[in-house]
Amino acid sequence: MSGETLSNLLSEGRRFPPPAALAAEANVTAEAYERAAADGEAFWAAAADRLDWAAPWTQVRDWSDPPFARWFVGGRLNAAYNCVDRHVEAGNGERVAFHWEGEPGDTRTLTYADLKDEVSRAANALLALGVQAGDRIAIYMPMIPETVVAMLACARIGAPHTVVFGGFSADALRGRILDCDAHVVITADGGYRKGAASALKPAVDEAVAQCPDVRSVLVVRRTGQDVAWTEGRDVWWHELVAAQYAEHEPEAFDAEHPLYIMYTSGTTARPKGILHTTGGYLTQAAWSHWAVFDVKPDRDVYWTAADIGWVTGHSYIVYGPLANGVTSVLYEGTPDTPHQGRWWEIVQKYGVTILYCAPTAIRTFMKWGEEIPERFDLSSLRLLGSVGEPINPEAWVWYRQAIGGDRCPVVDTWWQTETGAQMISPLPGVSTCKPGSALRPLPGISAEVVDDAGNPVPNGSGGYLVLTQPWPSMLRTIWGDEQRYIDTYWSRFPGYYFAGDGAKKDEDGDIWLLGRVDDVMNVSGHRISTTEVESALVSHPYVAEAAVVGAADPTTGQGIVAFVILRGAGERAAATAQGDDLAKELRSHVAKEIGPIARPRQLLVVAELPKTRSGKIMRRLLRDIAENRALGDVTTLTDSTVMDAIREGLPSGA
Ligand code: ATP
Ligand code: MG
C-alpha cells in the first residue's frame, strides 16, 4: 500500500493508558510481559502448566518437518476433563459455568457440577451410538447449553466435532458432513431467532438424504415444533442422553489428537476444514483468555456475544473460559429481540464484567443510537473486546464511551480460525491502547509485516502480515488436503505463515490491520485498503457503517464504490434532507481525510450490508453488484434477502 494512503489511520492520535486499578491487579503485568517475550518455548511450557496433563510432554515443540508442527510432544490429556471435572474436583462444582438466556426469555443456570453430569451422560450416549475415538461428529445447533455439552462430550471421547452454523443451508451442511465424513449429526428441532421458532431439523433431513454414511441423528427438543422422523436413524436427546449414567471416566489422548475441524466462513473462497488438535490448542486458548481478558474466575461474569459456530465461540465461549473455570453468559438470540436494548438488559441482569463481540455489532449499536444503552445500568463492565474485522477508530471510541462508560479498556484482538486463538492484541493491564490498532503480538507469538519480497517493512509502512514462528494453537492442516494447506498458507513467503491480511506498522512499531489482501483496491496504480476508506467514512458524524469495493473502471483500473449505512434516527433525518448532496459530501469527506485518489467514484446509502454469520462484510458480493454481475456463492450469508434489497435500491447504471 503506497505511503500517502497510509496517513489516515496513522494520524489517529488518541491514546488510552490502562486504568491504574486494573493494572495493579492485572494477570499480566508489564514486568511479566517483558520476561515472556524473551524465550518462546519456556513461555509456552509455563502456559501449558495451566492445564492438567495425564502424562507429561517430553518436548515443547517439534518443528522438524515444517509446516507440520507438533506441540507438547508425548503429553496426554483430556480436554473435557480440563474444562469441567478438574474444577469440580478443586471444590468449585457450585460455581456457575453458564447463565443461559433463551431468546424468548427462558433461562437456565448450569454449574460446573451440572456440566460434568451432562457431559458425562452425553459422552455415554455417543458411545451407545457406537462412536469411537477419531470418528467425526457434525453439530448443527442453536445457541443452547446442549451445544456446549455436545462439543465437550465429543472431546471427552476423542471424537472431533465440526460445528456448522445453525444459519447455514442444507447444502452447506451437507458439504461439510461429506468433507469430513461425519457419521453422526447432533441437532435440534429448531431454535429461536428474531422472535420466532426457526427450524433446523428439515435442513438436516435434506442434507443427510445425500450422506449415506450418516447412521445417527441425535435431536434436542428446543422449540417443540413438528419434525419428520426417520426410524432407526433419529434419536431424541432427552430419551437417549437422560437415560445414561452421569459417570464417565475420561480417557487421556495424545496432545496431537484432533479436537475439532472448523470450516472457515468462506468470505473469500471455498470453505477449508481447519484442523485443531488438543494440547497446544487448549494451552493457547486458556492462556490468551486469561491474559487478554484479565479474567478472575471467582468474580468475573464473562460474555462472548458471538455464535458458537464461529471459531470465536469455540475458543472464547467454550474451551478458553471453561479451561479457566470462569462464569459465562450464553445468549441464544439476536440483539434486537424483543427490543434493541436486549444485550444491555442482559449485561445489567447478570452483572457482566467483560464483553467480547464483533465490530459489526458495535456499528449496528451506533446506528441504533446511544440512547438505547443509556437506559441500562452497564456499570458492572470493566473490560471490552473486539474481534472479527478491523475496528474503525470511531467505532472503537464509541464502544469505549457509550458501552464502557469511558472507563473500560478496549482490546482489539486479531486472530483467525487458522490461528485457533488470539495472536495480536493489547494486554489490558500493560498496553496503552490506540483506537483501531491491535498493537503487538502476544507473548510467545512472532508476527511481522513484510513487503512483496518477504522483507520486513520499516515503521510507518504497510505490507503483508506474516507469522514467523509456529505457535501452539496453529492449525495442523486442512482436513484431507495437505497440499492446499501448504499452498494457501506457507508458499507465498517461504518459511512464514501468510495470513492473507494487509497490515502496517506505525512509527512506534505497533500493528494496524488493513483488511484482506484480496480486498485491496488499485486506483490508478495506487493500492488503497478498504479499511482505511471505510474508517474515513465512519469518521463522518452521519455514518455508522461502510463497505467499499474496487470495481473495474476503464480509466483508473478500479474505481471505489462505497455502500454506507447512516447513524441514529436524528442523523438519518438530517441526512435525508440533504438528498443528493449527502453522497457528494461523504465522497469529499474521504478525499479530505485520505486524499483525492481515495474519493469514491460512487456512493450508495443502504439499509443493510451482506454479512457472514460471524459478522464479516462479504465484499466480493458487493463487487459483483458494483460490476453488474450475477452474484457468486451466497450460502454463507446470514440473510440472503439483503442482496435483493441493495440491488433494488440502486440507481440505474450502477
Ligand atoms: P475465510 O478465510 O473463508 O474468508 P474468514 O477469514 O472470514 O473466512 P475467520 O477465520 O473467522 O474466517 O476470520 C479471520 C479474519 O478476520 C482475519 O484474517 C482478518 O481478516 C479478520 N480479523 C479478525 N480479527 C480482526 C481484528 N481484530 N482486526 C482486523 N481484522 C480481523
Ligand atoms: Mg480467513
XYZ file of C-alpha atoms in Angstrom, residues 78 118-135 137 150 152-159 184 186 215-216 218 235 237 240-241 244-245 247-251 253:
46
model
C -8.420 -34.881 28.099
C -24.469 -33.563 31.471
C -21.227 -34.017 29.577
C -20.730 -37.466 31.101
C -24.247 -38.537 30.121
C -23.827 -37.214 26.604
C -20.458 -38.968 26.283
C -22.078 -42.232 27.332
C -24.870 -41.613 24.821
C -22.392 -41.139 21.977
C -20.629 -44.344 22.984
C -24.017 -46.071 22.946
C -24.421 -44.875 19.354
C -21.167 -46.651 18.525
C -18.968 -43.556 18.269
C -15.273 -44.254 18.734
C -12.262 -42.022 19.293
C -11.292 -40.400 15.994
C -14.821 -40.520 14.466
C -19.373 -35.713 14.564
C -22.301 -31.913 22.834
C -17.426 -31.377 25.327
C -18.901 -34.883 25.086
C -17.174 -35.292 21.731
C -13.909 -34.009 23.175
C -14.271 -36.340 26.142
C -14.369 -39.463 23.971
C -11.850 -38.148 21.440
C -14.345 -37.718 18.580
C -23.313 -38.846 13.427
C -26.278 -33.694 16.585
C -26.193 -43.518 10.644
C -27.491 -41.485 13.618
C -29.371 -37.044 17.766
C -32.906 -40.374 18.303
C -31.553 -36.354 23.076
C -31.097 -41.274 24.965
C -28.950 -38.870 26.987
C -27.335 -42.580 30.723
C -25.204 -42.703 33.844
C -20.403 -41.017 35.427
C -17.875 -41.330 32.661
C -14.165 -41.957 33.096
C -12.333 -39.595 30.718
C -9.540 -41.155 28.708
C -5.456 -38.564 24.467
